CSV table of C-alpha atoms and ligand atoms in Angstrom, one decimal:
chain,number,residue,atom,x,y,z
A,1,MET,CA,69.6,100.6,131.1
A,2,ALA,CA,73.2,100.9,132.4
A,3,SER,CA,75.2,103.5,130.5
A,4,LYS,CA,77.9,102.0,128.2
A,5,SER,CA,81.2,103.5,127.3
A,6,VAL,CA,81.2,104.1,123.6
A,7,GLN,CA,84.5,104.2,121.7
A,8,THR,CA,84.4,105.5,118.2
A,9,LEU,CA,87.3,106.2,115.8
A,10,SER,CA,87.2,109.9,116.7
A,11,SER,CA,87.3,109.1,120.4
A,12,VAL,CA,90.3,106.8,120.1
A,13,ASP,CA,93.1,108.4,122.0
A,14,PRO,CA,95.2,110.1,119.3
A,15,SER,CA,98.4,108.9,121.1
A,16,SER,CA,97.3,105.4,120.2
A,17,VAL,CA,97.9,106.0,116.4
A,18,LYS,CA,100.8,107.4,114.5
A,19,PRO,CA,100.9,108.1,110.7
A,20,GLN,CA,103.8,106.5,108.8
A,21,GLU,CA,105.3,109.5,107.0
A,22,SER,CA,108.6,108.1,105.9
A,23,CYS,CA,109.8,104.5,105.2
A,24,ARG,CA,110.6,102.4,108.2
A,25,VAL,CA,113.7,101.0,106.6
A,26,CYS,CA,115.3,103.7,104.3
A,27,LYS,CA,113.6,106.8,105.8
A,28,ALA,CA,112.7,108.1,102.3
A,29,LYS,CA,109.3,109.9,101.9
A,30,ASN,CA,108.9,108.1,98.6
A,31,LEU,CA,105.8,106.2,99.7
A,32,VAL,CA,102.8,105.4,97.4
A,33,THR,CA,99.5,104.0,98.5
A,34,TYR,CA,98.6,100.8,96.6
A,35,PHE,CA,95.7,99.3,98.5
A,36,ASP,CA,93.1,100.7,100.8
A,37,PHE,CA,91.0,98.4,102.9
A,38,GLY,CA,89.0,101.3,104.4
A,39,LEU,CA,88.3,101.2,108.2
A,40,MET,CA,89.0,97.8,109.8
A,41,PRO,CA,88.7,96.5,113.4
A,42,LEU,CA,91.7,95.0,115.2
A,43,ALA,CA,91.9,91.5,113.8
A,44,ASN,CA,93.1,89.6,116.9
A,45,ARG,CA,90.7,91.2,119.3
A,46,ASN,CA,87.8,88.9,120.0
A,47,LEU,CA,84.9,90.3,121.9
A,48,SER,CA,83.0,89.0,124.9
A,49,LEU,CA,79.2,88.9,124.9
A,50,SER,CA,79.0,92.0,127.1
A,51,GLN,CA,81.2,94.0,124.6
A,52,LEU,CA,79.0,93.4,121.6
A,53,ASP,CA,76.8,96.5,122.2
A,54,LEU,CA,79.8,98.8,122.5
A,55,LYS,CA,80.9,100.7,119.5
A,56,GLU,CA,84.2,99.1,118.4
A,57,PRO,CA,87.3,101.0,117.5
A,58,VAL,CA,88.2,100.8,113.8
A,59,PHE,CA,91.3,102.1,112.2
A,60,PRO,CA,92.4,102.9,108.6
A,61,LEU,CA,94.2,99.9,106.9
A,62,GLN,CA,96.2,101.0,104.0
A,63,LEU,CA,99.3,99.6,102.2
A,64,LEU,CA,102.2,101.8,101.1
A,65,PHE,CA,105.1,100.9,98.9
A,66,CYS,CA,108.5,102.6,99.3
A,67,LYS,CA,109.8,103.4,95.8
A,68,THR,CA,113.3,103.8,97.2
A,69,CYS,CA,113.9,100.4,99.0
A,70,GLY,CA,110.9,98.3,98.1
A,71,LEU,CA,109.4,97.9,101.6
A,72,SER,CA,105.6,97.6,101.9
A,73,GLN,CA,104.2,99.1,105.1
A,74,LEU,CA,101.0,100.3,106.7
A,75,SER,CA,100.1,103.9,106.6
A,76,LEU,CA,99.4,104.0,110.3
A,77,VAL,CA,100.9,102.5,113.4
A,78,VAL,CA,98.4,101.5,116.2
A,79,ALA,CA,100.2,101.6,119.6
A,80,PRO,CA,101.3,98.1,120.7
A,81,GLU,CA,99.7,98.6,124.1
A,82,VAL,CA,96.4,98.8,122.2
A,83,LEU,CA,97.1,95.9,119.9
A,84,TYR,CA,98.4,93.3,122.3
A,85,GLN,CA,96.0,93.7,125.2
A,86,GLY,CA,93.8,90.6,125.7
A,87,TYR,CA,95.8,88.9,122.9
A,88,THR,CA,94.4,85.4,122.2
A,89,TYR,CA,96.7,84.0,119.5
A,90,HIS,CA,98.3,80.7,120.8
A,91,SER,CA,100.8,79.3,118.3
A,92,SER,CA,100.8,75.8,119.9
A,93,VAL,CA,97.3,75.1,118.7
A,94,SER,CA,98.6,74.1,115.3
A,95,GLN,CA,100.4,70.7,115.0
A,96,THR,CA,101.9,72.0,111.8
A,97,PHE,CA,103.5,74.8,113.7
A,98,GLN,CA,104.6,72.4,116.5
A,99,GLN,CA,106.4,70.3,113.8
A,100,HIS,CA,107.8,73.4,112.3
A,101,CYS,CA,109.3,74.4,115.6
A,102,ARG,CA,111.0,71.0,116.0
A,103,GLU,CA,112.5,71.5,112.5
A,104,ILE,CA,113.8,74.9,113.4
A,105,VAL,CA,115.7,73.5,116.4
A,106,SER,CA,117.2,70.6,114.5
A,107,THR,CA,118.2,72.7,111.5
A,108,LEU,CA,119.8,75.4,113.6
A,109,LYS,CA,121.7,72.8,115.7
A,110,GLN,CA,123.1,71.4,112.5
A,111,HIS,CA,123.9,74.7,110.7
A,112,LEU,CA,125.0,77.0,113.4
A,113,ASP,CA,127.1,74.7,115.4
A,114,LEU,CA,125.3,75.8,118.6
A,115,LYS,CA,127.0,75.1,121.9
A,116,PRO,CA,125.2,72.4,123.9
A,117,LYS,CA,123.4,74.3,126.8
A,118,GLY,CA,123.9,77.5,124.9
A,119,LEU,CA,121.7,80.5,125.8
A,120,VAL,CA,118.7,81.1,123.5
A,121,VAL,CA,116.5,84.2,123.8
A,122,GLU,CA,113.2,84.1,121.9
A,123,ILE,CA,111.5,87.4,121.1
A,124,ALA,CA,107.7,87.1,121.2
A,125,SER,CA,107.8,83.6,122.8
A,126,ASN,CA,103.9,83.4,122.7
A,127,ASP,CA,102.8,80.3,124.5
A,128,GLY,CA,106.2,78.6,124.5
A,129,CYS,CA,105.8,76.5,121.4
A,130,LEU,CA,109.4,77.0,120.2
A,131,LEU,CA,110.9,77.8,123.6
A,132,SER,CA,109.9,74.3,124.8
A,133,LYS,CA,111.5,72.6,121.8
A,134,PHE,CA,114.8,74.4,122.5
A,135,ALA,CA,114.6,73.5,126.2
A,136,GLU,CA,113.9,69.8,125.3
A,137,SER,CA,117.1,69.9,123.2
A,138,GLY,CA,119.2,71.0,126.3
A,139,PHE,CA,119.4,74.7,125.6
A,140,GLN,CA,119.0,77.3,128.3
A,141,VAL,CA,116.1,79.4,127.2
A,142,ILE,CA,114.6,82.9,128.0
A,143,GLY,CA,111.3,84.2,126.6
A,144,VAL,CA,110.3,87.8,126.0
A,145,GLU,CA,106.6,88.2,125.5
A,146,PRO,CA,104.6,91.4,126.1
A,147,ALA,CA,101.1,89.7,126.3
A,148,LYS,CA,100.5,89.0,130.0
A,149,GLU,CA,98.4,85.9,129.6
A,150,LEU,CA,100.9,84.3,127.3
A,151,ALA,CA,104.0,85.2,129.4
A,152,SER,CA,102.4,83.6,132.4
A,153,LEU,CA,101.9,80.4,130.5
A,154,THR,CA,105.6,80.1,129.8
A,155,GLN,CA,106.5,81.1,133.3
A,156,ALA,CA,104.3,78.3,134.5
A,157,GLN,CA,106.3,75.9,132.4
A,158,GLY,CA,109.4,77.0,134.3
A,159,PHE,CA,110.9,79.2,131.5
A,160,THR,CA,112.3,82.6,132.5
A,161,THR,CA,110.0,85.0,130.7
A,162,PHE,CA,110.2,88.8,130.6
A,163,CYS,CA,106.7,90.2,130.1
A,164,GLN,CA,107.9,93.2,128.0
A,165,PHE,CA,108.2,94.5,124.5
A,166,TRP,CA,111.6,93.7,123.1
A,167,GLY,CA,114.0,96.7,123.3
A,168,PRO,CA,117.2,98.1,124.9
A,169,GLY,CA,115.7,97.9,128.5
A,170,VAL,CA,115.0,94.2,128.5
A,171,ALA,CA,118.3,93.5,126.6
A,172,VAL,CA,120.3,95.2,129.4
A,173,GLU,CA,118.4,93.3,132.0
A,174,ILE,CA,118.9,89.9,130.4
A,175,GLN,CA,122.6,90.6,129.9
A,176,ARG,CA,122.9,91.7,133.6
A,177,GLN,CA,121.4,88.5,134.8
A,178,PHE,CA,122.6,86.0,132.2
A,179,GLY,CA,125.5,87.5,130.2
A,180,LYS,CA,125.9,87.4,126.5
A,181,VAL,CA,123.5,85.3,124.4
A,182,ASP,CA,124.3,82.7,121.7
A,183,LEU,CA,121.2,82.9,119.7
A,184,VAL,CA,118.3,85.4,119.4
A,185,ILE,CA,115.3,84.0,117.6
A,186,GLY,CA,112.0,85.5,116.6
A,187,THR,CA,109.3,83.9,114.4
A,188,ASN,CA,106.6,86.1,113.1
A,189,VAL,CA,107.7,89.2,115.1
A,190,MET,CA,109.7,91.4,112.7
A,191,ALA,CA,106.6,92.4,110.8
A,192,HIS,CA,105.2,93.7,114.0
A,193,VAL,CA,108.1,96.0,114.8
A,194,ASP,CA,107.8,99.8,114.3
A,195,ASP,CA,111.3,100.9,115.2
A,196,LEU,CA,113.5,98.3,113.5
A,197,ASP,CA,116.8,100.1,114.3
A,198,GLU,CA,116.0,100.1,118.0
A,199,PHE,CA,114.9,96.5,117.9
A,200,LEU,CA,118.0,95.3,116.0
A,201,GLY,CA,120.3,97.5,118.0
A,202,ALA,CA,119.1,95.8,121.2
A,203,VAL,CA,119.6,92.3,119.6
A,204,ASN,CA,123.1,93.3,118.6
A,205,SER,CA,124.0,94.5,122.1
A,206,ILE,CA,123.1,91.3,123.7
A,207,LEU,CA,124.7,88.8,121.3
A,208,GLY,CA,128.2,87.4,121.9
A,209,PRO,CA,130.8,88.1,119.1
A,210,GLU,CA,130.0,84.7,117.4
A,211,GLY,CA,126.3,84.9,118.2
A,212,HIS,CA,123.4,84.7,115.7
A,213,LEU,CA,120.1,86.3,115.0
A,214,VAL,CA,117.6,84.1,113.3
A,215,PHE,CA,114.1,85.2,112.4
A,216,GLU,CA,111.2,84.1,110.2
A,217,VAL,CA,108.8,86.4,108.6
A,218,PRO,CA,106.0,86.1,106.0
A,219,TYR,CA,107.5,86.7,102.5
A,220,MET,CA,106.2,89.4,100.3
A,221,ALA,CA,106.8,87.4,97.1
A,222,ASN,CA,104.3,84.7,98.4
A,223,TYR,CA,101.9,87.5,99.5
A,224,ILE,CA,101.8,88.9,96.0
A,225,GLU,CA,101.9,85.7,94.0
A,226,GLN,CA,99.3,83.9,96.2
A,227,LEU,CA,97.1,87.0,96.8
A,228,GLU,CA,97.5,86.8,100.5
A,229,PHE,CA,95.9,90.1,101.0
A,230,ASP,CA,94.0,89.1,104.2
A,231,THR,CA,97.3,88.8,106.1
A,232,THR,CA,97.3,92.6,106.1
A,233,TYR,CA,96.2,93.8,109.5
A,234,HIS,CA,97.2,96.4,112.0
A,235,GLU,CA,99.7,94.1,113.8
A,236,HIS,CA,101.6,93.6,110.5
A,237,LEU,CA,103.4,97.0,110.0
A,238,SER,CA,105.9,95.7,107.4
A,239,TYR,CA,105.7,93.2,104.5
A,240,PHE,CA,109.2,92.1,103.8
A,241,LEU,CA,111.3,91.3,100.9
A,242,LEU,CA,114.9,90.3,101.5
A,243,SER,CA,116.2,93.5,99.8
A,244,PRO,CA,114.9,96.0,102.4
A,245,LEU,CA,115.7,93.6,105.1
A,246,LYS,CA,119.4,93.4,104.0
A,247,ARG,CA,119.5,97.2,104.1
A,248,VAL,CA,118.2,97.5,107.7
A,249,LEU,CA,120.2,94.6,109.0
A,250,GLU,CA,123.5,95.9,107.6
A,251,ALA,CA,122.7,99.4,109.0
A,252,ASN,CA,122.5,97.8,112.4
A,253,GLY,CA,125.7,95.7,112.3
A,254,PHE,CA,124.4,92.4,110.9
A,255,CYS,CA,125.4,90.4,107.9
A,256,ILE,CA,122.9,87.9,106.3
A,257,ILE,CA,124.6,84.5,106.1
A,258,ASP,CA,121.8,82.4,104.8
A,259,VAL,CA,118.1,82.6,103.8
A,260,GLN,CA,115.6,79.8,103.2
A,261,ARG,CA,112.1,79.9,101.8
A,262,LEU,CA,109.6,78.1,103.9
A,263,LYS,CA,106.0,76.9,103.5
A,264,ILE,CA,104.8,78.0,106.9
A,265,HIS,CA,102.1,80.7,107.1
A,266,GLY,CA,101.5,80.8,103.4
A,267,GLY,CA,105.2,81.3,102.6
A,268,SER,CA,107.9,82.8,104.8
A,269,ILE,CA,111.6,83.3,104.8
A,270,ARG,CA,114.1,82.2,107.5
A,271,VAL,CA,116.9,84.7,107.7
A,272,ILE,CA,120.1,83.7,109.4
A,273,CYS,CA,122.4,86.6,110.5
A,274,GLY,CA,125.7,87.0,112.2
A,275,LYS,CA,127.5,90.1,113.4
A,276,LYS,CA,129.2,92.0,110.7
A,277,SER,CA,132.4,92.1,112.9
A,278,ALA,CA,132.7,88.3,112.7
A,279,ALA,CA,133.9,86.2,109.7
A,280,HIS,CA,131.2,84.3,107.9
A,281,ALA,CA,130.7,82.1,104.9
A,282,VAL,CA,127.7,83.6,103.1
A,283,SER,CA,125.4,81.1,101.3
A,284,ALA,CA,124.7,81.7,97.6
A,285,SER,CA,121.0,81.6,98.6
A,286,VAL,CA,121.2,85.3,99.7
A,287,GLU,CA,122.3,86.7,96.3
A,288,ALA,CA,119.9,84.2,94.5
A,289,LEU,CA,116.9,85.5,96.4
A,290,LEU,CA,117.9,89.2,95.9
A,291,THR,CA,118.1,88.5,92.2
A,292,PHE,CA,114.8,86.7,92.2
A,293,GLU,CA,113.1,89.8,93.7
A,294,ARG,CA,114.6,92.1,91.1
A,295,ASP,CA,113.7,89.7,88.3
A,296,MET,CA,110.1,89.4,89.5
A,297,GLY,CA,109.7,93.1,89.5
A,298,LEU,CA,109.0,93.1,93.3
A,299,LEU,CA,111.1,96.3,93.7
A,300,GLU,CA,109.0,98.2,91.2
A,301,GLU,CA,105.7,99.9,91.9
A,302,ASP,CA,103.8,98.3,88.9
A,303,ILE,CA,103.3,94.8,90.4
A,304,TYR,CA,101.6,96.4,93.5
A,305,LEU,CA,99.3,98.6,91.4
A,306,LYS,CA,98.0,95.4,89.6
A,307,PHE,CA,97.5,93.7,92.9
A,308,ALA,CA,94.4,95.8,93.8
A,309,ALA,CA,92.4,94.5,90.8
A,310,ARG,CA,93.2,90.9,91.7
A,311,ILE,CA,91.9,91.4,95.2
A,312,HIS,CA,88.7,93.0,93.9
A,313,HIS,CA,88.2,90.0,91.6
A,314,LEU,CA,88.7,87.5,94.5
A,315,ARG,CA,86.3,89.4,96.8
A,316,ASP,CA,83.6,89.4,94.1
A,317,ARG,CA,84.0,85.7,93.4
A,318,LEU,CA,83.8,84.8,97.1
A,319,ARG,CA,80.8,86.9,97.7
A,320,LEU,CA,79.0,85.5,94.6
A,321,LEU,CA,79.7,81.9,95.6
A,322,LEU,CA,78.5,82.4,99.2
A,323,SER,CA,75.4,84.3,98.2
A,324,SER,CA,74.4,81.6,95.7
A,325,LEU,CA,74.8,79.0,98.4
A,326,LYS,CA,72.7,81.0,100.8
A,327,GLN,CA,70.0,81.3,98.1
A,328,LYS,CA,70.0,77.5,98.1
A,329,SER,CA,69.5,77.6,101.9
A,330,LYS,CA,72.9,76.0,102.6
A,331,HIS,CA,74.4,76.2,106.0
A,332,ILE,CA,77.9,77.6,106.1
A,333,ALA,CA,80.3,77.7,109.0
A,334,ALA,CA,84.0,78.6,109.0
A,335,TYR,CA,87.2,77.1,110.6
A,336,GLY,CA,90.0,79.1,112.2
A,337,ALA,CA,89.2,82.4,114.0
A,338,SER,CA,92.4,83.7,112.6
A,339,ALA,CA,93.4,87.4,112.2
A,340,LYS,CA,93.5,86.9,108.5
A,341,GLY,CA,90.0,85.4,108.6
A,342,ASN,CA,88.8,88.5,110.3
A,343,ILE,CA,90.1,90.8,107.6
A,344,LEU,CA,88.9,88.4,104.8
A,345,LEU,CA,85.3,88.6,106.2
A,346,ASN,CA,85.3,92.2,107.2
A,347,TYR,CA,86.8,93.4,104.0
A,348,CYS,CA,84.5,91.3,101.8
A,349,GLY,CA,81.5,92.4,103.8
A,350,ILE,CA,80.6,88.8,104.8
A,351,GLY,CA,78.9,88.5,108.2
A,352,LYS,CA,76.5,86.6,110.4
A,353,GLU,CA,73.8,86.5,107.6
A,354,THR,CA,76.2,84.1,105.8
A,355,ILE,CA,78.5,82.4,108.3
A,356,ASP,CA,76.7,80.8,111.3
A,357,TYR,CA,79.8,80.4,113.5
A,358,ILE,CA,83.5,80.0,113.4
A,359,ILE,CA,85.1,76.9,114.9
A,360,ASP,CA,88.5,77.4,116.7
A,361,ASP,CA,90.4,75.0,118.9
A,362,THR,CA,91.9,77.8,121.0
A,363,PRO,CA,90.0,77.6,124.3
A,364,GLN,CA,90.7,81.4,124.9
A,365,LYS,CA,88.8,82.3,121.7
A,366,GLN,CA,85.8,80.0,122.2
A,367,GLY,CA,82.7,81.7,123.6
A,368,LYS,CA,83.9,85.0,122.1
A,369,PHE,CA,82.8,86.8,118.9
A,370,GLN,CA,84.9,87.9,116.0
A,371,SER,CA,85.5,91.7,116.0
A,372,GLY,CA,83.6,93.6,113.3
A,373,THR,CA,81.3,90.8,112.1
A,374,HIS,CA,80.4,89.5,115.6
A,375,ILE,CA,80.2,86.0,114.4
A,376,PRO,CA,80.4,83.6,117.4
A,377,ILE,CA,83.5,81.5,117.9
A,378,VAL,CA,82.8,78.0,119.1
A,379,ASP,CA,84.5,74.6,119.6
A,380,SER,CA,84.3,71.8,117.1
A,381,SER,CA,81.5,69.9,118.9
A,382,ARG,CA,79.0,72.4,117.3
A,383,MET,CA,80.2,71.3,113.8
A,384,LEU,CA,79.8,67.6,114.7
A,385,LYS,CA,76.3,68.2,115.9
A,386,GLU,CA,75.1,70.5,113.2
A,387,ARG,CA,77.1,69.3,110.2
A,388,PRO,CA,77.1,72.5,108.1
A,389,ASP,CA,77.0,72.0,104.3
A,390,TYR,CA,80.1,74.1,103.8
A,391,LEU,CA,83.2,75.0,105.8
A,392,LEU,CA,85.0,78.1,104.9
A,393,ILE,CA,88.7,77.6,105.7
A,394,LEU,CA,89.7,81.0,107.3
A,395,ALA,CA,93.1,79.6,108.3
A,396,TRP,CA,93.9,78.6,104.7
A,397,ASN,CA,97.7,78.4,105.7
A,398,PHE,CA,96.7,75.2,107.7
A,399,THR,CA,94.2,73.8,105.1
A,400,GLU,CA,95.9,70.3,105.2
A,401,GLU,CA,95.8,70.1,109.0
A,402,LEU,CA,92.2,71.3,109.2
A,403,MET,CA,91.1,68.8,106.5
A,404,ASN,CA,92.9,65.9,108.3
A,405,LYS,CA,91.1,67.0,111.5
A,406,THR,CA,87.8,67.0,109.8
A,407,ALA,CA,88.4,64.0,107.5
A,408,LYS,CA,85.1,62.3,108.5
A,409,TYR,CA,83.1,65.4,107.5
A,410,TYR,CA,84.8,65.4,104.1
A,411,GLN,CA,84.5,61.6,103.6
A,412,THR,CA,80.8,61.8,104.3
A,413,GLY,CA,80.1,64.5,101.7
A,414,GLY,CA,81.2,67.7,103.5
A,415,ASN,CA,82.4,70.6,101.4
A,416,TYR,CA,85.2,73.1,102.0
A,417,ILE,CA,85.7,76.5,100.6
A,418,VAL,CA,89.3,77.6,100.4
A,419,PRO,CA,89.4,81.3,99.7
A,420,ILE,CA,93.2,81.9,99.0
A,421,PRO,CA,95.0,82.0,96.6
A,422,GLU,CA,91.8,81.6,94.6
A,423,VAL,CA,88.3,80.6,95.6
A,424,LYS,CA,88.0,76.8,95.4
A,425,VAL,CA,85.3,74.4,96.5
A,426,LEU,CA,86.7,71.0,97.6
A,427,ASN,CA,84.8,67.8,98.3
A,428,SER,CA,85.5,64.1,97.9
A,429,SER,CA,84.4,64.3,94.2
A,430,SER,CA,86.8,67.3,93.6
A,431,PRO,CA,89.7,66.9,96.0
A,432,LEU,CA,92.7,69.1,96.6
B,1,JHZ,P1,96.9,81.5,112.0
B,1,JHZ,C1,98.9,84.9,113.4
B,1,JHZ,O1,97.9,85.3,112.4
B,1,JHZ,C2,99.2,86.0,114.3
B,1,JHZ,P2,96.6,84.5,112.2
B,1,JHZ,C3,100.4,86.8,114.1
B,1,JHZ,N1,100.1,88.2,113.9
B,1,JHZ,C4,101.2,86.4,112.9
B,1,JHZ,O2,102.2,87.1,112.6
B,1,JHZ,C5,100.8,85.4,112.0
B,1,JHZ,O3,100.0,84.4,112.7
B,1,JHZ,C6,101.9,84.7,111.2
B,1,JHZ,C7,93.0,78.0,114.7
B,1,JHZ,N2,93.3,76.6,114.4
B,1,JHZ,O4,98.0,80.8,112.6
B,1,JHZ,C8,94.0,78.6,115.6
B,1,JHZ,C9,92.4,75.7,115.0
B,1,JHZ,O5,91.4,76.0,115.7
B,1,JHZ,O6,96.6,81.3,110.6
B,1,JHZ,C10,94.1,80.1,115.2
B,1,JHZ,O7,93.1,80.8,115.9
B,1,JHZ,N3,92.7,74.3,114.8
B,1,JHZ,C11,101.3,86.5,115.3
B,1,JHZ,O8,95.7,84.6,113.4
B,1,JHZ,C12,93.7,80.0,113.7
B,1,JHZ,O9,93.1,78.8,113.5
B,1,JHZ,C13,93.7,73.9,114.1
B,1,JHZ,O10,93.9,72.7,113.9
B,1,JHZ,O11,96.0,84.8,110.9
B,1,JHZ,C14,95.0,80.0,112.9
B,1,JHZ,O12,95.6,81.3,112.9
B,1,JHZ,C15,94.6,74.9,113.5
B,1,JHZ,C16,95.7,74.5,112.6
B,1,JHZ,C17,94.3,76.2,113.6
B,1,JHZ,O13,97.2,83.0,112.2
B,2,ZN,ZN1,112.2,102.6,101.9
């Protein structure tokens, strides 16, 4: 038999991980651990058949709360070069997200008084879902995307794309080639950033005096209220409230002008910032959200300590439901080979004995296997052929879209299991 390279946690290059010893925002060492997932695989790394016999790297996954500024963060940073190699997440697959991107462009055009043909830089442009909507609206667009396969997709669409991690180097290069920028935008990227000061400093350096930074990030209030614990994975280094965000933005020369709560990805916030040096009318929404966070106790440790017991309860409930269905010989498949689905299954100890396969419409994920559990990822034709008794919705943030897509399954007696915010079974006799 051919010898195989075996990678265990102890053989992972120590330079690929770094402990988080002080808070990423306020630098205090006032960090308390409030949830420990144990050792987890990398959630967005899907395996090919030939990789299944190799020992997979797993890394500690632990949440810390900063008692000084309220930021939740992971106890460990896995090097981005390790996290984003062979990255298969394509944001365009979801029609909900496509529609969301259209809304971003029309809202920002209205509220920011953007110049026609203005220069827009998108950080983490993924497969160009948002970039293309800005381009369709007449803006000049530039993408920055470190994952090679994704950057080549937007280059093929004709969009200038720098295949790099965002930072001072790429900012200087963009400015040299294109001059100052009108808008820097990033959706679902801030949570992935280790050095926020360097990241924001580079944004500040490239924006014109009247330029704006707009970003969207999953919101910690939704995470806590709706028990979205499975959105914790090694890519997500920070779990933001507005309060610590304000602190780090102001320290880097920005002023928050407006903030909106959004439904996308289980609840996010859109934060609109200008340069501190320019004059701005600040919306009352900013103070209102800061007050809400204080009133909800989100800046105190207590709410986080209670969170652990709620997670254990959900895990037990899901495991019990699935094992009782298996005892009745029911066939269960899942929909959405999402990163969150990976953590849900791996953390709850649910594997191939329970879930036959995971359906995903991303061609790059099909034919692969989920890391950790090794459940196969397939296209939807398998589901149409085999008609499982239950579909576990692993991309619960897109439940409506997935239910619309599988309406026939539902109308003809199919059952869904939606795990978050609480375990629910849905069928045509007990709808949403
Ligand atoms: P989805 C991602 O997490 C990755 P994930 C990232 N780290 C991030 O920050 C968050 O999003 C916000 C599939 N699907 O979006 C596509 C279909 O097959 O919940 C995806 O594989 N058909 C950047 O991975 C998965 O489900 C469909 O019709 O947890 C959804 O993954 C739809 C709607 C989805 O994010
Ligand atoms: Zn802090």
